[in-house]
Coordinates of N, CA and C and ligand atoms in Angstrom, one line a residue:
X3 N 106.0 87.8 115.3 CA 107.4 87.6 114.9 C 108.0 89.0 113.7
X4 N 107.0 89.2 113.0 CA 107.5 90.2 112.4 C 107.3 91.6 113.0
X5 N 106.2 92.0 113.7 CA 105.9 93.1 114.2 C 107.1 93.1 115.3
X6 N 107.5 91.8 115.9 CA 108.5 91.9 117.3 C 110.2 92.6 116.9
X7 N 110.3 92.0 115.1 CA 111.4 92.3 114.5 C 111.6 94.0 114.1
X8 N 110.6 94.6 113.9 CA 110.4 95.7 113.0 C 110.0 96.5 114.6
X9 N 109.9 96.1 115.6 CA 109.9 97.3 117.2 C 111.2 97.0 117.3
X10 N 112.2 95.9 117.2 CA 113.6 95.7 117.6 C 114.5 96.8 116.9
X11 N 113.8 96.9 115.7 CA 114.7 97.7 114.6 C 114.9 99.4 114.7
X12 N 113.6 99.6 115.4 CA 113.1 101.2 115.4 C 113.9 101.2 117.1
X13 N 113.4 100.4 117.7 CA 113.9 100.6 118.9 C 115.6 100.9 119.0
X14 N 116.2 100.1 118.3 CA 117.6 99.9 118.2 C 118.0 101.2 117.2
X15 N 117.3 101.5 116.6 CA 117.6 102.9 115.5 C 117.3 104.1 116.6
X16 N 116.2 103.9 117.5 CA 115.9 105.0 118.1 C 117.0 105.2 119.6
X17 N 117.5 104.4 119.7 CA 118.8 104.2 120.9 C 120.2 104.5 120.3
X18 N 120.2 104.1 119.2 CA 122.2 104.1 118.4 C 121.9 105.6 118.4
X19 N 121.2 106.3 118.1 CA 121.7 108.0 117.6 C 122.5 107.9 116.4
X20 N 123.5 108.5 116.2 CA 124.4 108.6 115.2 C 124.2 109.7 114.8
X21 N 125.3 109.9 113.9 CA 125.6 111.2 113.5 C 124.2 112.1 112.2
X22 N 123.7 113.0 112.7 CA 122.5 113.4 111.4 C 123.0 114.3 110.7
X23 N 122.8 114.1 109.5 CA 123.2 114.9 108.5 C 122.4 116.4 108.5
X24 N 123.3 117.1 107.4 CA 122.7 118.5 107.7 C 121.5 118.6 107.5
X25 N 120.3 119.2 108.6 CA 118.9 119.5 108.5 C 118.3 119.7 106.9
X26 N 119.2 120.5 106.0 CA 118.8 120.9 105.0 C 118.8 119.6 104.5
X27 N 119.6 118.5 104.2 CA 119.4 117.3 103.3 C 117.7 116.8 103.7
X28 N 117.4 116.6 105.0 CA 116.5 115.9 104.6 C 115.2 116.4 104.4
X29 N 114.2 115.5 104.2 CA 113.2 115.7 102.8 C 113.5 116.8 102.3
X30 N 114.5 116.9 101.6 CA 114.7 117.7 100.2 C 114.5 119.4 100.6
X31 N 114.4 120.1 101.2 CA 114.2 120.9 101.5 C 114.8 122.3 102.6
X32 N 114.6 123.3 102.6 CA 115.9 124.1 103.6 C 115.9 123.8 104.7
X33 N 116.7 124.1 105.5 CA 116.8 123.8 106.6 C 116.0 124.9 107.3
X34 N 115.4 126.2 107.1 CA 114.5 127.2 107.4 C 112.9 126.8 107.3
X35 N 112.4 125.6 107.1 CA 111.2 124.7 106.5 C 111.6 123.6 108.0
X36 N 112.7 123.4 108.5 CA 112.7 122.2 109.4 C 112.5 123.5 110.8
X37 N 112.9 124.2 110.9 CA 112.4 125.1 112.2 C 111.1 124.6 113.2
X38 N 111.2 124.1 114.6 CA 110.4 123.3 115.3 C 110.4 121.9 114.9
X39 N 111.3 121.4 114.6 CA 111.0 119.4 114.1 C 112.6 119.3 114.5
X40 N 112.2 117.7 115.2 CA 113.1 116.6 115.6 C 113.8 116.1 114.4
X41 N 114.6 116.3 114.2 CA 115.4 116.2 112.7 C 115.1 114.3 113.0
X42 N 115.4 113.9 111.7 CA 114.7 112.1 112.3 C 116.3 111.5 112.3
X43 N 116.5 110.5 112.4 CA 118.1 109.7 112.7 C 118.4 109.1 111.2
X44 N 119.3 109.8 110.4 CA 119.4 109.1 109.2 C 119.4 107.8 108.3
X45 N 118.2 107.5 107.9 CA 117.9 106.0 107.5 C 119.2 105.6 106.5
X46 N 119.9 104.9 106.2 CA 120.8 104.3 105.3 C 120.2 103.2 104.2
X47 N 120.5 103.4 102.9 CA 120.6 102.3 101.8 C 120.9 101.7 102.0
X48 N 121.2 100.8 100.8 CA 122.6 99.6 100.9 C 123.5 100.0 100.2
X49 N 123.2 101.5 99.7 CA 124.3 102.0 98.9 C 125.3 102.8 99.8
X50 N 125.0 102.5 101.3 CA 125.4 103.7 102.2 C 125.5 104.5 102.8
X51 N 124.2 105.6 101.9 CA 123.8 106.7 101.6 C 122.9 107.4 102.7
X52 N 122.5 108.2 103.0 CA 121.2 108.3 104.0 C 119.6 108.9 102.6
X53 N 119.1 108.0 103.2 CA 117.7 108.3 102.6 C 117.6 109.2 102.6
X54 N 116.5 110.0 101.5 CA 116.2 111.4 101.4 C 115.0 111.7 100.6
X55 N 114.4 111.6 101.6 CA 112.7 111.7 101.4 C 112.1 112.9 101.3
X56 N 111.4 112.9 99.9 CA 110.5 113.9 99.5 C 109.4 114.4 100.2
X57 N 109.0 115.5 99.8 CA 107.7 115.7 100.6 C 107.3 116.7 99.4
X58 N 105.8 116.6 99.4 CA 104.7 117.4 98.5 C 103.7 117.8 98.9
X59 N 103.2 118.5 97.9 CA 101.9 119.7 98.5 C 100.7 118.8 97.8
X60 N 99.7 118.4 98.2 CA 98.6 117.6 97.6 C 97.3 119.0 98.3
X61 N 96.6 119.1 97.6 CA 95.6 119.9 97.9 C 94.2 119.4 97.3
X62 N 93.0 119.2 98.1 CA 91.8 118.9 97.7 C 91.3 120.0 97.3
X63 N 90.7 120.2 96.1 CA 89.9 121.7 96.1 C 88.6 121.8 96.4
X64 N 88.5 122.7 95.9 CA 87.0 123.1 96.5 C 86.1 121.8 96.1
X65 N 86.1 121.6 94.6 CA 84.8 120.7 94.4 C 85.3 119.1 94.8
X66 N 86.2 119.1 94.9 CA 86.5 117.8 96.1 C 86.1 117.8 97.3
X67 N 86.4 118.7 98.0 CA 85.7 118.9 99.6 C 84.1 118.8 99.4
X68 N 83.2 119.3 98.4 CA 82.1 119.5 98.5 C 81.3 118.4 98.2
X69 N 82.0 117.5 97.4 CA 81.9 116.6 97.1 C 82.2 115.1 97.9
X70 N 83.1 115.8 99.1 CA 83.1 114.8 99.6 C 84.2 113.4 99.3
X71 N 85.2 113.9 98.9 CA 85.9 113.2 97.9 C 87.2 113.0 99.1
X72 N 87.1 113.9 100.0 CA 88.8 114.3 100.8 C 89.1 112.7 101.0
X73 N 88.2 111.8 101.7 CA 88.8 110.6 102.7 C 89.2 109.4 101.6
X74 N 88.5 109.5 100.3 CA 89.2 108.5 99.8 C 90.5 108.9 98.2
X75 N 90.5 110.4 98.7 CA 91.8 111.0 97.9 C 93.1 110.6 99.1
X76 N 92.9 110.9 100.6 CA 93.6 110.5 101.3 C 94.3 109.1 101.5
X77 N 93.3 108.2 101.1 CA 93.3 107.0 101.2 C 94.1 106.3 100.1
X78 N 94.2 106.8 99.3 CA 94.8 106.5 97.8 C 96.3 106.8 98.4
X79 N 96.8 107.7 98.6 CA 98.1 108.4 99.5 C 98.5 107.2 100.5
X80 N 97.6 107.4 101.4 CA 98.2 106.0 102.5 C 98.1 104.7 101.9
X81 N 97.7 104.3 101.0 CA 97.1 103.0 100.8 C 98.7 102.8 99.7
X82 N 99.3 104.0 99.0 CA 100.4 103.4 98.6 C 101.7 103.3 99.3
X83 N 101.7 104.0 100.8 CA 102.7 103.5 101.4 C 103.8 105.1 101.6
X84 N 102.8 106.0 101.8 CA 103.0 107.6 101.9 C 102.8 107.9 103.0
X85 N 103.7 108.8 104.0 CA 103.4 109.5 105.0 C 102.8 110.5 105.2
X86 N 101.9 111.2 105.6 CA 101.3 112.4 106.1 C 101.9 113.1 107.0
X87 N 102.2 114.0 106.8 CA 102.8 115.4 107.8 C 102.1 116.3 108.3
X88 N 101.7 116.6 107.4 CA 100.9 118.1 107.3 C 99.5 118.1 107.0
X89 N 98.1 118.5 107.9 CA 96.8 118.4 107.5 C 96.4 119.4 107.6
X90 N 95.3 120.3 106.9 CA 94.9 121.1 107.5 C 93.6 121.7 106.4
X91 N 92.3 122.2 107.0 CA 91.6 122.4 106.1 C 91.4 124.2 106.4
X92 N 91.2 124.7 105.3 CA 91.4 126.1 105.5 C 90.1 126.6 104.1
X93 N 90.1 128.3 104.1 CA 89.5 129.1 103.3 C 90.3 130.0 102.1
X94 N 91.0 129.4 101.2 CA 92.3 130.2 100.6 C 91.7 131.7 100.6
X95 N 92.8 132.5 100.8 CA 92.8 133.8 100.4 C 93.3 134.4 98.6
X96 N 92.7 135.3 98.2 CA 93.3 135.9 96.9 C 95.0 135.7 97.0
X97 N 95.2 136.1 98.2 CA 96.7 136.6 98.2 C 97.7 135.6 98.3
X98 N 96.6 134.6 99.0 CA 97.5 133.0 98.9 C 97.7 132.6 97.8
X99 N 96.1 132.4 96.8 CA 96.0 131.7 95.9 C 96.9 132.0 94.7
X100 N 96.9 133.9 94.4 CA 97.7 134.7 93.4 C 99.6 134.0 93.4
X101 N 100.2 134.0 95.1 CA 100.9 133.1 95.3 C 101.6 131.9 94.6
X102 N 100.4 130.8 95.0 CA 100.4 130.0 94.3 C 100.6 129.7 93.1
X103 N 99.5 129.6 92.5 CA 99.7 130.0 91.0 C 100.2 131.5 89.9
X104 N 101.7 132.1 91.3 CA 101.6 133.2 90.2 C 102.3 132.6 89.3
X105 N 102.5 131.8 88.3 CA 102.9 131.7 86.8 C 101.3 131.8 86.0
X106 N 100.1 131.4 86.6 CA 99.2 131.7 86.1 C 98.5 132.8 86.0
X107 N 98.6 133.9 86.9 CA 97.9 135.0 86.8 C 97.9 135.8 85.8
X108 N 98.2 135.6 84.6 CA 97.9 136.5 83.3 C 96.8 135.4 82.4
X109 N 96.9 134.3 82.9 CA 95.5 133.4 82.1 C 94.4 133.8 81.5
X110 N 94.0 133.9 81.0 CA 93.1 134.1 80.3 C 92.0 133.4 81.5
X111 N 92.0 132.4 81.8 CA 91.1 131.6 83.0 C 91.4 132.0 84.7
X112 N 92.3 132.7 84.5 CA 92.6 132.7 86.2 C 91.5 133.5 87.1
X113 N 90.9 134.6 86.6 CA 89.5 134.9 87.6 C 88.5 133.6 87.6
X114 N 88.3 133.0 86.9 CA 87.5 131.8 87.3 C 88.2 130.7 87.9
X115 N 89.3 130.8 87.7 CA 90.2 129.6 88.7 C 90.2 130.5 90.3
X116 N 90.4 131.7 90.1 CA 90.3 132.3 91.9 C 88.7 132.4 92.2
X117 N 88.1 132.5 91.4 CA 86.5 132.6 92.0 C 86.6 130.9 92.1
X118 N 86.8 129.8 91.8 CA 86.3 128.9 92.2 C 87.1 127.9 93.0
X119 N 88.6 128.7 93.4 CA 89.5 128.4 94.4 C 89.3 129.3 95.4
X120 N 88.5 129.9 95.4 CA 88.1 130.1 97.1 C 86.5 130.2 97.2
X121 N 86.0 129.2 96.7 CA 84.4 129.0 96.7 C 84.1 128.2 97.6
X122 N 85.0 127.5 98.4 CA 84.6 126.7 99.0 C 86.0 126.2 99.9
X123 N 85.9 125.6 101.1 CA 87.0 125.1 101.7 C 87.5 124.2 100.9
X124 N 89.3 124.4 101.0 CA 90.2 122.8 100.5 C 90.8 122.6 101.7
X125 N 91.1 121.1 101.4 CA 91.9 120.2 102.8 C 93.4 120.6 101.8
X126 N 94.5 120.6 102.6 CA 95.8 120.8 101.9 C 96.8 120.0 102.4
X127 N 97.6 119.6 102.4 CA 98.3 118.6 103.1 C 99.8 118.3 102.5
X128 N 100.4 117.7 103.5 CA 101.9 117.2 102.9 C 102.1 116.0 103.0
X129 N 102.9 115.5 101.8 CA 102.8 114.2 101.9 C 104.5 113.8 101.5
X130 N 104.7 112.5 102.5 CA 106.1 112.6 102.3 C 106.7 111.2 101.9
X131 N 107.3 110.4 101.2 CA 108.2 109.6 100.9 C 109.1 109.1 99.6
X132 N 109.0 108.1 99.1 CA 110.4 108.0 98.5 C 109.7 108.4 96.8
X133 N 110.0 109.8 96.1 CA 110.1 109.8 95.0 C 108.5 110.3 94.7
X134 N 108.2 111.0 95.8 CA 106.5 111.0 96.4 C 106.1 112.1 95.3
X135 N 106.9 112.9 94.6 CA 106.4 114.4 94.6 C 105.9 113.7 92.6
X136 N 107.0 112.7 92.0 CA 106.6 112.6 91.2 C 105.6 111.2 90.7
X137 N 105.3 110.6 91.8 CA 104.5 109.6 91.6 C 103.1 110.1 92.1
X138 N 102.7 111.1 93.2 CA 101.7 111.9 93.2 C 101.5 112.5 91.7
X139 N 102.2 113.1 91.1 CA 101.8 113.7 89.6 C 101.1 112.4 88.5
X140 N 101.1 111.3 88.9 CA 101.0 109.9 88.1 C 99.6 109.9 88.7
X141 N 99.6 110.0 90.2 CA 98.4 109.1 90.6 C 97.5 110.2 90.5
X142 N 97.7 111.9 90.7 CA 96.6 112.7 89.8 C 96.4 113.0 88.8
X143 N 97.1 112.9 87.7 CA 96.7 112.7 86.4 C 96.8 113.6 85.5
X144 N 96.6 113.5 84.4 CA 96.4 114.9 83.6 C 95.8 116.0 84.1
X145 N 96.2 117.0 83.7 CA 95.9 118.5 84.3 C 94.6 118.2 84.0
X146 N 94.1 118.1 82.1 CA 92.5 118.1 81.5 C 92.2 116.3 82.2
X147 N 91.2 116.5 82.8 CA 90.4 115.4 83.2 C 89.7 114.4 81.8
X148 N 90.0 114.8 80.4 CA 89.3 114.3 79.8 C 89.9 113.7 78.6
X149 N 91.9 114.2 79.0 CA 92.9 113.3 79.4 C 93.7 112.0 80.0
X150 N 93.0 112.3 81.1 CA 93.8 111.7 82.3 C 93.1 110.2 82.1
X151 N 94.2 109.1 82.7 CA 93.7 107.8 82.8 C 92.6 107.6 83.5
X152 N 92.3 106.1 83.6 CA 91.4 106.4 84.3 C 91.7 105.3 85.6
X153 N 91.9 105.1 86.5 CA 92.5 105.5 88.2 C 93.5 105.9 88.1
X154 N 93.5 107.4 87.4 CA 94.2 108.5 88.1 C 93.2 109.2 89.3
X155 N 93.6 109.8 90.5 CA 92.3 110.9 90.7 C 91.3 111.8 89.7
X156 N 92.1 112.2 88.8 CA 91.1 113.1 88.3 C 90.4 112.5 87.1
X157 N 91.2 111.4 86.6 CA 90.6 110.4 85.7 C 89.5 109.7 86.1
X158 N 89.2 109.5 87.5 CA 88.1 108.8 88.0 C 86.8 109.6 88.4
X159 N 87.4 111.1 89.6 CA 86.5 112.0 89.8 C 86.5 113.2 88.7
X160 N 86.6 113.1 88.1 CA 86.2 114.7 87.4 C 86.1 114.9 85.6
X161 N 85.7 115.3 85.0 CA 85.7 115.5 83.6 C 86.0 116.6 82.7
X162 N 86.3 118.3 84.1 CA 86.4 119.4 82.8 C 87.4 119.9 83.7
X163 N 88.4 120.2 83.2 CA 90.0 120.9 83.5 C 89.8 122.1 84.4
X164 N 88.5 122.9 84.7 CA 88.3 124.2 85.4 C 87.8 123.2 86.9
X165 N 87.6 122.2 87.2 CA 87.0 121.5 88.6 C 87.6 120.0 88.6
X166 N 89.0 120.0 88.5 CA 89.5 119.0 88.3 C 90.4 118.4 89.9
X167 N 89.4 118.5 91.2 CA 89.1 118.1 91.9 C 91.0 118.1 93.0
X168 N 91.9 118.0 92.4 CA 93.3 118.1 93.4 C 94.4 119.0 92.7
X169 N 95.3 119.0 93.4 CA 96.4 120.1 93.0 C 97.8 118.9 93.7
X170 N 98.2 119.0 92.6 CA 99.5 118.3 93.4 C 101.3 118.9 92.8
X171 N 101.8 119.2 93.3 CA 103.7 119.8 93.1 C 104.0 119.2 92.0
X172 N 104.6 120.2 90.9 CA 105.1 119.2 89.9 C 106.9 119.2 90.0
X173 N 107.6 119.9 90.4 CA 109.2 119.7 90.6 C 109.3 119.9 92.3
X174 N 110.7 119.2 92.4 CA 111.3 119.4 93.8 C 111.1 121.0 94.4
X175 N 111.4 121.6 93.4 CA 111.5 123.3 93.7 C 110.1 123.6 93.4
X176 N 108.9 123.4 93.0 CA 107.5 123.6 93.2 C 107.2 123.1 94.8
X177 N 107.8 121.8 94.6 CA 106.8 121.7 96.3 C 107.7 122.6 96.9
X178 N 109.1 122.8 97.1 CA 109.5 123.4 98.3 C 109.2 124.8 98.4
X179 N 108.4 125.4 97.4 CA 108.2 126.6 97.7 C 106.4 126.7 98.1
X180 N 105.9 125.7 97.6 CA 104.5 125.7 97.8 C 103.9 125.2 99.3
X181 N 105.0 124.4 100.1 CA 105.4 123.8 101.3 C 105.1 124.8 102.2
X182 N 106.4 125.7 102.0 CA 105.9 127.2 102.5 C 105.5 128.0 102.6
X183 N 104.6 127.8 101.5 CA 103.8 129.0 101.3 C 102.2 128.9 102.2
X184 N 102.2 127.4 102.1 CA 100.7 126.7 103.0 C 101.3 126.5 104.6
X185 N 102.4 126.1 104.8 CA 102.5 125.6 106.2 C 103.5 126.3 106.6
X186 N 103.1 126.4 108.2 CA 104.2 126.6 109.4 C 105.1 125.3 109.7
X187 N 106.8 125.7 109.4 CA 107.5 125.0 110.3 C 106.8 123.6 111.1
X188 N 106.1 124.5 112.1 CA 105.8 123.9 113.3 C 104.5 123.1 112.7
X189 N 103.8 123.1 111.8 CA 102.2 122.4 111.2 C 103.3 121.1 110.7
X190 N 104.3 120.7 110.5 CA 104.8 119.9 109.9 C 105.2 118.5 110.9
X191 N 105.0 117.7 111.3 CA 105.2 116.5 112.1 C 106.0 115.9 111.5
X192 N 107.4 115.3 112.3 CA 108.6 114.5 111.9 C 108.0 113.0 112.6
X193 N 107.4 111.9 112.1 CA 107.5 110.8 113.3 C 107.5 109.6 112.7
X194 N 107.9 108.8 112.9 CA 108.4 107.4 112.4 C 107.5 106.9 112.4
X195 N 107.3 106.2 111.3 CA 106.2 105.3 110.9 C 106.4 104.3 110.5
X196 N 105.8 103.1 111.6 CA 106.2 102.1 112.1 C 106.5 101.0 111.0
X197 N 105.9 100.7 109.4 CA 106.1 100.1 108.5 C 107.2 100.6 107.5
X198 N 108.1 101.4 107.7 CA 108.8 102.4 106.6 C 109.7 101.3 106.2
X199 N 110.4 100.5 107.7 CA 111.4 99.5 106.8 C 110.6 98.3 106.3
X200 N 109.4 98.5 105.9 CA 108.7 97.3 104.8 C 108.5 98.1 104.2
X201 N 108.1 99.0 103.3 CA 107.5 99.6 102.3 C 108.7 100.3 102.0
X202 N 110.0 100.4 102.4 CA 110.7 101.1 101.5 C 112.4 100.5 101.8
X203 N 113.4 99.9 101.5 CA 114.4 99.8 101.4 C 115.2 100.4 102.8
X204 N 115.6 100.2 103.8 CA 116.4 100.9 104.8 C 118.1 100.8 104.0
Ligands
DAT6 P1 98.2 121.2 87.1 O1 97.1 121.5 88.0 O2 98.3 119.8 86.6 O3 99.5 121.3 88.0 P2 98.6 123.7 85.9 O4 99.7 123.9 86.6 O5 99.0 124.3 84.6 O6 98.0 121.7 85.6 O7 97.4 124.4 86.5 C1 96.8 124.9 87.3 C2 95.4 124.5 87.3 O8 94.2 125.6 86.5 C3 94.6 123.4 86.9 O9 94.5 122.4 87.6 C4 93.3 123.8 86.4 C5 93.3 125.2 86.1 N1 94.0 125.6 84.6 C6 94.6 125.1 83.8 N2 94.6 125.2 82.8 C7 93.1 125.3 82.0 C8 92.5 126.2 81.3 N3 92.5 126.1 79.8 N4 90.9 126.0 81.8 C9 90.7 126.2 82.7 N5 91.4 126.2 83.8 C10 92.7 126.2 83.7
MG7 MG1 100.6 123.5 88.4

């Protein structure tokens, strides 16, 4: 019954169309980033305003890949209700890393950070959902695992700041910049998650 109800709502949304908001409002990122995407029909909240889903960049760092933690980290974001819209595995170049960590290149630990981050592949993802940026930071935990709470990724899987398993964007501006840096527009998929009316108010 519930499934049929959800399906009917999805089909209704699909067929009813309606005006689209400016693309730049969707997902809180610039229109240029949406190239090659089908714009989703706007979902309206009880206030009548369109939902603006955030996106964030999550990277499983080389220690996470080496320790086969990728599946467990993905599972945490899935079970929280977030939607995976981009995923790839790559060996990061020095150039990309210096752009990603542009505020850290003058830090004394940057050479060892560079060595570690380029030592093995990383798995890089874009997750979407309500307040995903702030929630992901909470889920990932303190930068220094020694201070990270149990239950967070860093608090459960790591002990030293130089090997803290995962990266998560720390602000809307940071997420937009990092997503643009790591992904081409056509590598991100805009798709309807069938449970989105259950996990978030429409
Ligand atoms: P976060 O990853 O929590 O956003 P950050 O942006 O300040 O933290 O630093 C980026 C990464 O740099 C961090 O995840 C691990 C590394 N790092 C930060 N401070 C460090 C330190 N004092 N020694 C070694 N690595 C450090
Ligand atoms: Mg940071």
